[in-house]
Amino acid sequence: MVITGFEYRRVPVADGVALNAAVGGTGSPIVLLHGFPQTHLMWRHVAAGLAADHTVICPDLRGYGASDKPRETSPDVYSKRTMAADVVALARALGHERFALAGHDRGALVAFRAGLDHPDTITHLACLDVLPTLDMWDAMRGASAAVGFHLYLMAQPPGLPETMIGASPDAFFGHFLDVWSNDPSAIPPDVRRAYLDACRAAVPSIVADYRASAGIDIVHDRADLAAGAELRMPVTVVQQDWGAALGFDAAALWGAWAPDLQHRTVAHGHYMAEEAPSEITETLRTLLAR
């Protein structure tokens, strides 16, 4: 499947790694990063709307979709720092030294790291339905945190999680497409098949991405926190009210990282760019006007 009207390119971004990217529209650039268990297709509606007056770039992240999936030979291979560098290299290869960046779920963690590591490159930042990695692990406490069981499974050393998930990948990845959606019709059968096909072919790299968030990503975030690093650009965060269930103040957690923050909670499901694309498109337009 493709985003209608977008051109597809395969762009080298690192030694032996190329990203699959859909590119459309004209105007100031914005890069949209997908979440789990999805591909760039999750942005199909939002991308079409923004392309009326922006250059929109929708890649598959390293390890996902049709992008390359290098072996996890070291913790750095799937660190968010490495994945953020991929995104900056992609934009530069397409002629954009500075750009706005929006991410959902895993893509939001990559976007967060890009904002910290490349503050002069990222002009505006949007993060959909996540907490920063350090705050996420602190918030996942008690029985109510069972909703995040996959985080702990994929944090295990190489071998067990890949074997367990690989034994029934459609059941595993399909579970999240079912339980995290408030509107199942937002992910129609053909898109669901595309997501499951992509995930089935990427079990080791998806696990490696999550494993990094229980290891090296924490190291990087703790170092930035200790150094007083902040997201200097205008930041918008949109998320479900997980704080009500898990007992944290999401706006306060994000505010510690982002002085210029607009934060709001919504009643949509996790896949809000597909459940409420017009609203998310307008949210991004509002951010870009700041």
PDB file of C-alpha atoms in Angstrom:
ATOM      1  CA  MET A   1       0.000   0.000   0.000  1.00  0.00           C
ATOM      2  CA  VAL A   2       1.026   3.600  -0.606  1.00  0.00           C
ATOM      3  CA  ILE A   3      -0.066   7.115   0.304  1.00  0.00           C
ATOM      4  CA  THR A   4      -1.956   8.274  -2.769  1.00  0.00           C
ATOM      5  CA  GLY A   5      -0.264  11.093  -4.641  1.00  0.00           C
ATOM      6  CA  PHE A   6       3.075  10.717  -2.840  1.00  0.00           C
ATOM      7  CA  GLU A   7       6.369   9.791  -4.476  1.00  0.00           C
ATOM      8  CA  TYR A   8       8.355   6.960  -2.899  1.00  0.00           C
ATOM      9  CA  ARG A   9      12.102   7.122  -2.442  1.00  0.00           C
ATOM     10  CA  ARG A  10      14.697   4.865  -0.903  1.00  0.00           C
ATOM     11  CA  VAL A  11      17.263   7.102   0.762  1.00  0.00           C
ATOM     12  CA  PRO A  12      20.615   6.005   2.268  1.00  0.00           C
ATOM     13  CA  VAL A  13      20.942   7.532   5.752  1.00  0.00           C
ATOM     14  CA  ALA A  14      23.781   5.586   7.381  1.00  0.00           C
ATOM     15  CA  ASP A  15      26.349   2.967   6.513  1.00  0.00           C
ATOM     16  CA  GLY A  16      24.347   0.095   5.045  1.00  0.00           C
ATOM     17  CA  VAL A  17      20.981   1.564   6.041  1.00  0.00           C
ATOM     18  CA  ALA A  18      18.391   3.158   3.752  1.00  0.00           C
ATOM     19  CA  LEU A  19      14.927   4.359   4.664  1.00  0.00           C
ATOM     20  CA  ASN A  20      11.772   3.971   2.611  1.00  0.00           C
ATOM     21  CA  ALA A  21      10.024   7.348   2.503  1.00  0.00           C
ATOM     22  CA  ALA A  22       6.862   8.793   0.972  1.00  0.00           C
ATOM     23  CA  VAL A  23       7.278  12.427  -0.075  1.00  0.00           C
ATOM     24  CA  GLY A  24       4.551  14.800  -1.207  1.00  0.00           C
ATOM     25  CA  GLY A  25       3.470  18.416  -1.330  1.00  0.00           C
ATOM     26  CA  THR A  26       5.417  21.664  -1.458  1.00  0.00           C
ATOM     27  CA  GLY A  27       6.308  24.271   1.101  1.00  0.00           C
ATOM     28  CA  SER A  28       8.049  24.231   4.471  1.00  0.00           C
ATOM     29  CA  PRO A  29       9.023  20.663   5.401  1.00  0.00           C
ATOM     30  CA  ILE A  30       7.548  18.435   8.078  1.00  0.00           C
ATOM     31  CA  VAL A  31       8.587  14.860   8.785  1.00  0.00           C
ATOM     32  CA  LEU A  32       6.024  12.428  10.228  1.00  0.00           C
ATOM     33  CA  LEU A  33       7.245   9.375  12.165  1.00  0.00           C
ATOM     34  CA  HIS A  34       5.008   6.361  12.712  1.00  0.00           C
ATOM     35  CA  GLY A  35       4.427   4.266  15.811  1.00  0.00           C
ATOM     36  CA  PHE A  36       3.974   0.605  16.775  1.00  0.00           C
ATOM     37  CA  PRO A  37       2.769  -1.696  15.304  1.00  0.00           C
ATOM     38  CA  GLN A  38       2.453   0.452  12.214  1.00  0.00           C
ATOM     39  CA  THR A  39       4.327   1.893   9.258  1.00  0.00           C
ATOM     40  CA  HIS A  40       4.359   5.283   7.543  1.00  0.00           C
ATOM     41  CA  LEU A  41       0.838   4.452   6.276  1.00  0.00           C
ATOM     42  CA  MET A  42      -0.621   5.575   9.624  1.00  0.00           C
ATOM     43  CA  TRP A  43      -0.103   9.165   8.420  1.00  0.00           C
ATOM     44  CA  ARG A  44      -1.962   8.676   5.123  1.00  0.00           C
ATOM     45  CA  HIS A  45      -4.824  11.062   5.981  1.00  0.00           C
ATOM     46  CA  VAL A  46      -2.798  13.675   7.861  1.00  0.00           C
ATOM     47  CA  ALA A  47      -0.057  13.691   5.230  1.00  0.00           C
ATOM     48  CA  ALA A  48      -2.550  14.327   2.440  1.00  0.00           C
ATOM     49  CA  GLY A  49      -4.004  17.261   4.356  1.00  0.00           C
ATOM     50  CA  LEU A  50      -0.662  18.859   5.204  1.00  0.00           C
ATOM     51  CA  ALA A  51       0.661  18.407   1.664  1.00  0.00           C
ATOM     52  CA  ALA A  52      -1.568  21.263   0.496  1.00  0.00           C
ATOM     53  CA  ASP A  53       1.030  23.723   1.810  1.00  0.00           C
ATOM     54  CA  HIS A  54       3.935  21.730   3.204  1.00  0.00           C
ATOM     55  CA  THR A  55       6.506  19.280   1.941  1.00  0.00           C
ATOM     56  CA  VAL A  56       5.564  16.153   3.870  1.00  0.00           C
ATOM     57  CA  ILE A  57       8.043  13.319   4.414  1.00  0.00           C
ATOM     58  CA  CYS A  58       6.770  10.035   5.859  1.00  0.00           C
ATOM     59  CA  PRO A  59       9.496   7.421   6.366  1.00  0.00           C
ATOM     60  CA  ASP A  60       9.394   3.920   7.710  1.00  0.00           C
ATOM     61  CA  LEU A  61      11.703   3.981  10.706  1.00  0.00           C
ATOM     62  CA  ARG A  62      14.863   1.892  10.725  1.00  0.00           C
ATOM     63  CA  GLY A  63      13.752  -1.665  11.475  1.00  0.00           C
ATOM     64  CA  TYR A  64      10.168  -1.166  10.302  1.00  0.00           C
ATOM     65  CA  GLY A  65       8.150  -1.409   7.095  1.00  0.00           C
ATOM     66  CA  ALA A  66      10.192  -1.310   3.911  1.00  0.00           C
ATOM     67  CA  SER A  67      13.213   0.373   5.513  1.00  0.00           C
ATOM     68  CA  ASP A  68      16.400  -1.557   6.208  1.00  0.00           C
ATOM     69  CA  LYS A  69      16.590  -3.715   9.325  1.00  0.00           C
ATOM     70  CA  PRO A  70      20.221  -4.015  10.432  1.00  0.00           C
ATOM     71  CA  ARG A  71      21.155  -6.715  12.936  1.00  0.00           C
ATOM     72  CA  GLU A  72      21.339  -5.641  16.561  1.00  0.00           C
ATOM     73  CA  THR A  73      25.109  -6.016  16.817  1.00  0.00           C
ATOM     74  CA  SER A  74      25.344  -3.402  19.601  1.00  0.00           C
ATOM     75  CA  PRO A  75      22.927  -1.360  21.731  1.00  0.00           C
ATOM     76  CA  ASP A  76      23.527   1.673  19.505  1.00  0.00           C
ATOM     77  CA  VAL A  77      22.019   0.095  16.394  1.00  0.00           C
ATOM     78  CA  TYR A  78      18.431   0.811  17.519  1.00  0.00           C
ATOM     79  CA  SER A  79      19.010   3.594  20.023  1.00  0.00           C
ATOM     80  CA  LYS A  80      16.719   6.555  19.550  1.00  0.00           C
ATOM     81  CA  ARG A  81      19.869   8.634  19.041  1.00  0.00           C
ATOM     82  CA  THR A  82      20.768   6.522  16.009  1.00  0.00           C
ATOM     83  CA  MET A  83      17.207   6.526  14.699  1.00  0.00           C
ATOM     84  CA  ALA A  84      16.984  10.294  15.136  1.00  0.00           C
ATOM     85  CA  ALA A  85      20.215  10.700  13.181  1.00  0.00           C
ATOM     86  CA  ASP A  86      18.610   8.633  10.407  1.00  0.00           C
ATOM     87  CA  VAL A  87      15.738  11.110  10.216  1.00  0.00           C
ATOM     88  CA  VAL A  88      18.033  14.145  10.085  1.00  0.00           C
ATOM     89  CA  ALA A  89      20.109  12.480   7.362  1.00  0.00           C
ATOM     90  CA  LEU A  90      16.943  11.658   5.405  1.00  0.00           C
ATOM     91  CA  ALA A  91      15.720  15.242   5.479  1.00  0.00           C
ATOM     92  CA  ARG A  92      19.128  16.577   4.470  1.00  0.00           C
ATOM     93  CA  ALA A  93      19.349  14.143   1.587  1.00  0.00           C
ATOM     94  CA  LEU A  94      16.007  15.512   0.408  1.00  0.00           C
ATOM     95  CA  GLY A  95      17.319  19.089   0.644  1.00  0.00           C
ATOM     96  CA  HIS A  96      16.049  20.206   4.064  1.00  0.00           C
ATOM     97  CA  GLU A  97      18.539  21.434   6.668  1.00  0.00           C
ATOM     98  CA  ARG A  98      15.754  22.463   9.059  1.00  0.00           C
ATOM     99  CA  PHE A  99      12.304  20.934   9.416  1.00  0.00           C
ATOM    100  CA  ALA A 100       9.356  20.359  11.711  1.00  0.00           C
ATOM    101  CA  LEU A 101       8.974  16.891  13.192  1.00  0.00           C
ATOM    102  CA  ALA A 102       5.961  14.962  14.484  1.00  0.00           C
ATOM    103  CA  GLY A 103       5.985  11.465  15.876  1.00  0.00           C
ATOM    104  CA  HIS A 104       3.489   8.989  17.215  1.00  0.00           C
ATOM    105  CA  ASP A 105       4.328   6.318  19.810  1.00  0.00           C
ATOM    106  CA  ARG A 106       7.793   4.926  18.919  1.00  0.00           C
ATOM    107  CA  GLY A 107       8.189   7.675  16.358  1.00  0.00           C
ATOM    108  CA  ALA A 108       7.519  10.235  19.081  1.00  0.00           C
ATOM    109  CA  LEU A 109      10.427   8.853  21.104  1.00  0.00           C
ATOM    110  CA  VAL A 110      12.651   9.228  18.042  1.00  0.00           C
ATOM    111  CA  ALA A 111      11.314  12.763  17.576  1.00  0.00           C
ATOM    112  CA  PHE A 112      11.987  13.580  21.230  1.00  0.00           C
ATOM    113  CA  ARG A 113      15.601  12.448  20.879  1.00  0.00           C
ATOM    114  CA  ALA A 114      15.979  14.390  17.619  1.00  0.00           C
ATOM    115  CA  GLY A 115      14.778  17.524  19.385  1.00  0.00           C
ATOM    116  CA  LEU A 116      17.409  17.100  22.103  1.00  0.00           C
ATOM    117  CA  ASP A 117      20.273  16.068  19.833  1.00  0.00           C
ATOM    118  CA  HIS A 118      19.536  18.422  16.912  1.00  0.00           C
ATOM    119  CA  PRO A 119      17.954  21.572  18.391  1.00  0.00           C
ATOM    120  CA  ASP A 120      19.132  23.780  15.531  1.00  0.00           C
ATOM    121  CA  THR A 121      17.604  21.421  12.969  1.00  0.00           C
ATOM    122  CA  ILE A 122      14.147  20.721  14.436  1.00  0.00           C
ATOM    123  CA  THR A 123      12.004  23.851  14.203  1.00  0.00           C
ATOM    124  CA  HIS A 124       8.805  22.485  15.793  1.00  0.00           C
ATOM    125  CA  LEU A 125       8.103  19.211  17.588  1.00  0.00           C
ATOM    126  CA  ALA A 126       4.911  17.206  18.125  1.00  0.00           C
ATOM    127  CA  CYS A 127       4.668  13.997  20.152  1.00  0.00           C
ATOM    128  CA  LEU A 128       1.508  11.881  20.103  1.00  0.00           C
ATOM    129  CA  ASP A 129       0.510   9.550  22.940  1.00  0.00           C
ATOM    130  CA  VAL A 130       3.793   8.838  24.704  1.00  0.00           C
ATOM    131  CA  LEU A 131       5.805   9.948  27.687  1.00  0.00           C
ATOM    132  CA  PRO A 132       9.542  10.528  27.493  1.00  0.00           C
ATOM    133  CA  THR A 133      11.343   7.231  28.095  1.00  0.00           C
ATOM    134  CA  LEU A 134      12.511   7.969  31.648  1.00  0.00           C
ATOM    135  CA  ASP A 135       9.064   9.165  32.686  1.00  0.00           C
ATOM    136  CA  MET A 136       7.388   6.193  31.004  1.00  0.00           C
ATOM    137  CA  TRP A 137       9.327   3.662  33.052  1.00  0.00           C
ATOM    138  CA  ASP A 138       8.695   5.613  36.260  1.00  0.00           C
ATOM    139  CA  ALA A 139       4.956   5.758  35.514  1.00  0.00           C
ATOM    140  CA  MET A 140       4.557   2.034  34.774  1.00  0.00           C
ATOM    141  CA  ARG A 141       3.815   0.805  38.297  1.00  0.00           C
ATOM    142  CA  GLY A 142       1.325  -1.572  39.868  1.00  0.00           C
ATOM    143  CA  ALA A 143      -1.309  -3.818  38.341  1.00  0.00           C
ATOM    144  CA  SER A 144      -2.728  -1.042  36.174  1.00  0.00           C
ATOM    145  CA  ALA A 145       0.606  -0.953  34.329  1.00  0.00           C
ATOM    146  CA  ALA A 146      -0.146  -4.399  32.863  1.00  0.00           C
ATOM    147  CA  VAL A 147      -1.331  -2.512  29.767  1.00  0.00           C
ATOM    148  CA  GLY A 148       2.377  -2.122  29.003  1.00  0.00           C
ATOM    149  CA  PHE A 149       3.324  -5.794  29.306  1.00  0.00           C
ATOM    150  CA  HIS A 150       4.971  -5.698  25.896  1.00  0.00           C
ATOM    151  CA  LEU A 151       7.531  -3.186  27.152  1.00  0.00           C
ATOM    152  CA  TYR A 152       8.825  -5.684  29.683  1.00  0.00           C
ATOM    153  CA  LEU A 153       8.696  -8.640  27.298  1.00  0.00           C
ATOM    154  CA  MET A 154      10.751  -6.878  24.629  1.00  0.00           C
ATOM    155  CA  ALA A 155      13.199  -5.532  27.213  1.00  0.00           C
ATOM    156  CA  GLN A 156      14.529  -9.059  27.786  1.00  0.00           C
ATOM    157  CA  PRO A 157      17.916 -10.164  26.407  1.00  0.00           C
ATOM    158  CA  PRO A 158      17.988 -11.404  22.803  1.00  0.00           C
ATOM    159  CA  GLY A 159      16.374 -14.756  22.164  1.00  0.00           C
ATOM    160  CA  LEU A 160      13.265 -15.239  24.291  1.00  0.00           C
ATOM    161  CA  PRO A 161      11.114 -12.297  23.136  1.00  0.00           C
ATOM    162  CA  GLU A 162      11.932 -12.882  19.474  1.00  0.00           C
ATOM    163  CA  THR A 163      11.038 -16.564  19.813  1.00  0.00           C
ATOM    164  CA  MET A 164       7.784 -15.931  21.663  1.00  0.00           C
ATOM    165  CA  ILE A 165       6.569 -13.156  19.366  1.00  0.00           C
ATOM    166  CA  GLY A 166       7.776 -14.951  16.236  1.00  0.00           C
ATOM    167  CA  ALA A 167       5.730 -18.019  17.169  1.00  0.00           C
ATOM    168  CA  SER A 168       2.475 -16.085  16.631  1.00  0.00           C
ATOM    169  CA  PRO A 169       3.236 -12.605  15.303  1.00  0.00           C
ATOM    170  CA  ASP A 170      -0.227 -11.822  13.951  1.00  0.00           C
ATOM    171  CA  ALA A 171      -1.801 -12.585  17.323  1.00  0.00           C
ATOM    172  CA  PHE A 172       0.790 -10.460  19.134  1.00  0.00           C
ATOM    173  CA  PHE A 173       0.771  -7.398  16.887  1.00  0.00           C
ATOM    174  CA  GLY A 174      -2.944  -7.706  16.135  1.00  0.00           C
ATOM    175  CA  HIS A 175      -3.689  -7.568  19.866  1.00  0.00           C
ATOM    176  CA  PHE A 176      -2.448  -3.973  20.019  1.00  0.00           C
ATOM    177  CA  LEU A 177      -4.321  -2.949  16.892  1.00  0.00           C
ATOM    178  CA  ASP A 178      -7.479  -4.235  18.592  1.00  0.00           C
ATOM    179  CA  VAL A 179      -7.174  -3.067  22.180  1.00  0.00           C
ATOM    180  CA  TRP A 180      -5.598   0.345  21.596  1.00  0.00           C
ATOM    181  CA  SER A 181      -8.237   1.542  19.142  1.00  0.00           C
ATOM    182  CA  ASN A 182     -11.492   3.249  20.053  1.00  0.00           C
ATOM    183  CA  ASP A 183     -12.682   3.073  16.435  1.00  0.00           C
ATOM    184  CA  PRO A 184     -11.763  -0.188  14.667  1.00  0.00           C
ATOM    185  CA  SER A 185     -13.009   1.190  11.352  1.00  0.00           C
ATOM    186  CA  ALA A 186     -10.117   3.696  11.421  1.00  0.00           C
ATOM    187  CA  ILE A 187      -7.782   0.841  10.483  1.00  0.00           C
ATOM    188  CA  PRO A 188      -9.569  -0.916   7.595  1.00  0.00           C
ATOM    189  CA  PRO A 189      -8.750  -4.531   6.651  1.00  0.00           C
ATOM    190  CA  ASP A 190      -6.254  -3.692   3.912  1.00  0.00           C
ATOM    191  CA  VAL A 191      -4.294  -1.354   6.178  1.00  0.00           C
ATOM    192  CA  ARG A 192      -4.398  -3.874   9.010  1.00  0.00           C
ATOM    193  CA  ARG A 193      -2.997  -6.517   6.674  1.00  0.00           C
ATOM    194  CA  ALA A 194      -0.221  -4.150   5.621  1.00  0.00           C
ATOM    195  CA  TYR A 195       0.711  -3.517   9.256  1.00  0.00           C
ATOM    196  CA  LEU A 196       0.704  -7.200  10.171  1.00  0.00           C
ATOM    197  CA  ASP A 197       2.679  -8.165   7.078  1.00  0.00           C
ATOM    198  CA  ALA A 198       5.289  -5.527   7.885  1.00  0.00           C
ATOM    199  CA  CYS A 199       5.571  -6.518  11.552  1.00  0.00           C
ATOM    200  CA  ARG A 200       5.728 -10.226  10.788  1.00  0.00           C
ATOM    201  CA  ALA A 201       8.818  -9.528   8.667  1.00  0.00           C
ATOM    202  CA  ALA A 202      10.474  -7.356  11.302  1.00  0.00           C
ATOM    203  CA  VAL A 203      10.202  -9.142  14.650  1.00  0.00           C
ATOM    204  CA  PRO A 204      13.920  -8.987  15.568  1.00  0.00           C
ATOM    205  CA  SER A 205      14.300  -5.302  14.697  1.00  0.00           C
ATOM    206  CA  ILE A 206      11.077  -4.259  16.433  1.00  0.00           C
ATOM    207  CA  VAL A 207      12.190  -6.085  19.566  1.00  0.00           C
ATOM    208  CA  ALA A 208      15.605  -4.407  19.272  1.00  0.00           C
ATOM    209  CA  ASP A 209      13.937  -0.994  19.106  1.00  0.00           C
ATOM    210  CA  TYR A 210      12.040  -1.704  22.327  1.00  0.00           C
ATOM    211  CA  ARG A 211      15.067  -3.297  24.004  1.00  0.00           C
ATOM    212  CA  ALA A 212      16.995  -0.082  23.401  1.00  0.00           C
ATOM    213  CA  SER A 213      14.352   1.855  25.310  1.00  0.00           C
ATOM    214  CA  ALA A 214      15.030  -0.279  28.374  1.00  0.00           C
ATOM    215  CA  GLY A 215      18.768   0.247  28.096  1.00  0.00           C
ATOM    216  CA  ILE A 216      20.788   2.693  26.067  1.00  0.00           C
ATOM    217  CA  ASP A 217      17.924   5.173  25.593  1.00  0.00           C
ATOM    218  CA  ILE A 218      17.659   5.485  29.370  1.00  0.00           C
ATOM    219  CA  VAL A 219      21.402   6.182  29.571  1.00  0.00           C
ATOM    220  CA  HIS A 220      21.090   8.966  27.000  1.00  0.00           C
ATOM    221  CA  ASP A 221      18.019  10.507  28.612  1.00  0.00           C
ATOM    222  CA  ARG A 222      19.533  10.445  32.111  1.00  0.00           C
ATOM    223  CA  ALA A 223      22.639  12.204  30.818  1.00  0.00           C
ATOM    224  CA  ASP A 224      20.531  14.930  29.225  1.00  0.00           C
ATOM    225  CA  LEU A 225      18.406  15.302  32.341  1.00  0.00           C
ATOM    226  CA  ALA A 226      21.516  15.683  34.504  1.00  0.00           C
ATOM    227  CA  ALA A 227      22.894  18.272  32.076  1.00  0.00           C
ATOM    228  CA  GLY A 228      19.656  20.277  32.133  1.00  0.00           C
ATOM    229  CA  ALA A 229      18.983  19.724  28.440  1.00  0.00           C
ATOM    230  CA  GLU A 230      15.613  20.935  27.161  1.00  0.00           C
ATOM    231  CA  LEU A 231      13.574  20.937  23.979  1.00  0.00           C
ATOM    232  CA  ARG A 232      14.126  24.512  22.791  1.00  0.00           C
ATOM    233  CA  MET A 233      11.575  24.560  19.991  1.00  0.00           C
ATOM    234  CA  PRO A 234       7.763  24.929  20.280  1.00  0.00           C
ATOM    235  CA  VAL A 235       6.407  21.564  21.410  1.00  0.00           C
ATOM    236  CA  THR A 236       2.898  20.127  21.204  1.00  0.00           C
ATOM    237  CA  VAL A 237       1.945  16.927  23.019  1.00  0.00           C
ATOM    238  CA  VAL A 238      -1.388  15.186  22.479  1.00  0.00           C
ATOM    239  CA  GLN A 239      -2.221  12.054  24.423  1.00  0.00           C
ATOM    240  CA  GLN A 240      -4.885   9.969  26.035  1.00  0.00           C
ATOM    241  CA  ASP A 241      -5.386  10.542  29.742  1.00  0.00           C
ATOM    242  CA  TRP A 242      -3.137   7.716  30.884  1.00  0.00           C
ATOM    243  CA  GLY A 243      -2.254   9.819  33.905  1.00  0.00           C
ATOM    244  CA  ALA A 244      -5.725   9.314  35.321  1.00  0.00           C
ATOM    245  CA  ALA A 245      -5.249   5.541  35.185  1.00  0.00           C
ATOM    246  CA  LEU A 246      -1.609   5.329  36.223  1.00  0.00           C
ATOM    247  CA  GLY A 247      -1.414   8.258  38.617  1.00  0.00           C
ATOM    248  CA  PHE A 248       0.861  10.807  36.970  1.00  0.00           C
ATOM    249  CA  ASP A 249       0.583  14.384  35.709  1.00  0.00           C
ATOM    250  CA  ALA A 250       1.501  14.080  32.036  1.00  0.00           C
ATOM    251  CA  ALA A 251       1.621  17.825  31.395  1.00  0.00           C
ATOM    252  CA  ALA A 252       4.020  18.332  34.303  1.00  0.00           C
ATOM    253  CA  LEU A 253       6.270  15.509  33.138  1.00  0.00           C
ATOM    254  CA  TRP A 254       6.450  16.914  29.638  1.00  0.00           C
ATOM    255  CA  GLY A 255       6.837  20.467  30.931  1.00  0.00           C
ATOM    256  CA  ALA A 256      10.087  19.526  32.641  1.00  0.00           C
ATOM    257  CA  TRP A 257      11.562  18.827  29.200  1.00  0.00           C
ATOM    258  CA  ALA A 258       9.748  21.417  27.078  1.00  0.00           C
ATOM    259  CA  PRO A 259       9.439  25.034  28.314  1.00  0.00           C
ATOM    260  CA  ASP A 260       7.386  26.085  25.261  1.00  0.00           C
ATOM    261  CA  LEU A 261       4.750  23.360  25.605  1.00  0.00           C
ATOM    262  CA  GLN A 262       1.134  23.020  24.585  1.00  0.00           C
ATOM    263  CA  HIS A 263      -0.291  19.827  26.088  1.00  0.00           C
ATOM    264  CA  ARG A 264      -3.761  18.370  25.862  1.00  0.00           C
ATOM    265  CA  THR A 265      -5.527  15.106  26.445  1.00  0.00           C
ATOM    266  CA  VAL A 266      -8.075  13.632  24.043  1.00  0.00           C
ATOM    267  CA  ALA A 267     -10.735  10.942  24.145  1.00  0.00           C
ATOM    268  CA  HIS A 268      -9.548   9.235  20.957  1.00  0.00           C
ATOM    269  CA  GLY A 269      -7.810   5.880  21.006  1.00  0.00           C
ATOM    270  CA  HIS A 270      -4.071   5.458  20.679  1.00  0.00           C
ATOM    271  CA  TYR A 271      -4.253   5.586  16.882  1.00  0.00           C
ATOM    272  CA  MET A 272      -5.472   9.170  16.892  1.00  0.00           C
ATOM    273  CA  ALA A 273      -3.921  10.145  13.553  1.00  0.00           C
ATOM    274  CA  GLU A 274      -6.189   7.534  11.967  1.00  0.00           C
ATOM    275  CA  GLU A 275      -9.211   7.950  14.249  1.00  0.00           C
ATOM    276  CA  ALA A 276      -9.258  11.769  14.149  1.00  0.00           C
ATOM    277  CA  PRO A 277      -7.046  12.834  11.220  1.00  0.00           C
ATOM    278  CA  SER A 278      -8.679  16.231  10.713  1.00  0.00           C
ATOM    279  CA  GLU A 279      -8.116  17.128  14.343  1.00  0.00           C
ATOM    280  CA  ILE A 280      -4.506  15.980  14.318  1.00  0.00           C
ATOM    281  CA  THR A 281      -3.875  17.823  11.046  1.00  0.00           C
ATOM    282  CA  GLU A 282      -5.234  21.031  12.559  1.00  0.00           C
ATOM    283  CA  THR A 283      -3.160  20.476  15.696  1.00  0.00           C
ATOM    284  CA  LEU A 284      -0.026  20.260  13.598  1.00  0.00           C
ATOM    285  CA  ARG A 285      -0.974  23.347  11.612  1.00  0.00           C
ATOM    286  CA  THR A 286      -1.438  25.245  14.877  1.00  0.00           C
ATOM    287  CA  LEU A 287       1.984  24.079  16.064  1.00  0.00           C
ATOM    288  CA  LEU A 288       3.639  25.160  12.814  1.00  0.00           C
ATOM    289  CA  ALA A 289       2.143  28.633  13.207  1.00  0.00           C
ATOM    290  CA  ARG A 290       3.797  29.135  16.598  1.00  0.00           C
TER     291      ARG A 290
END
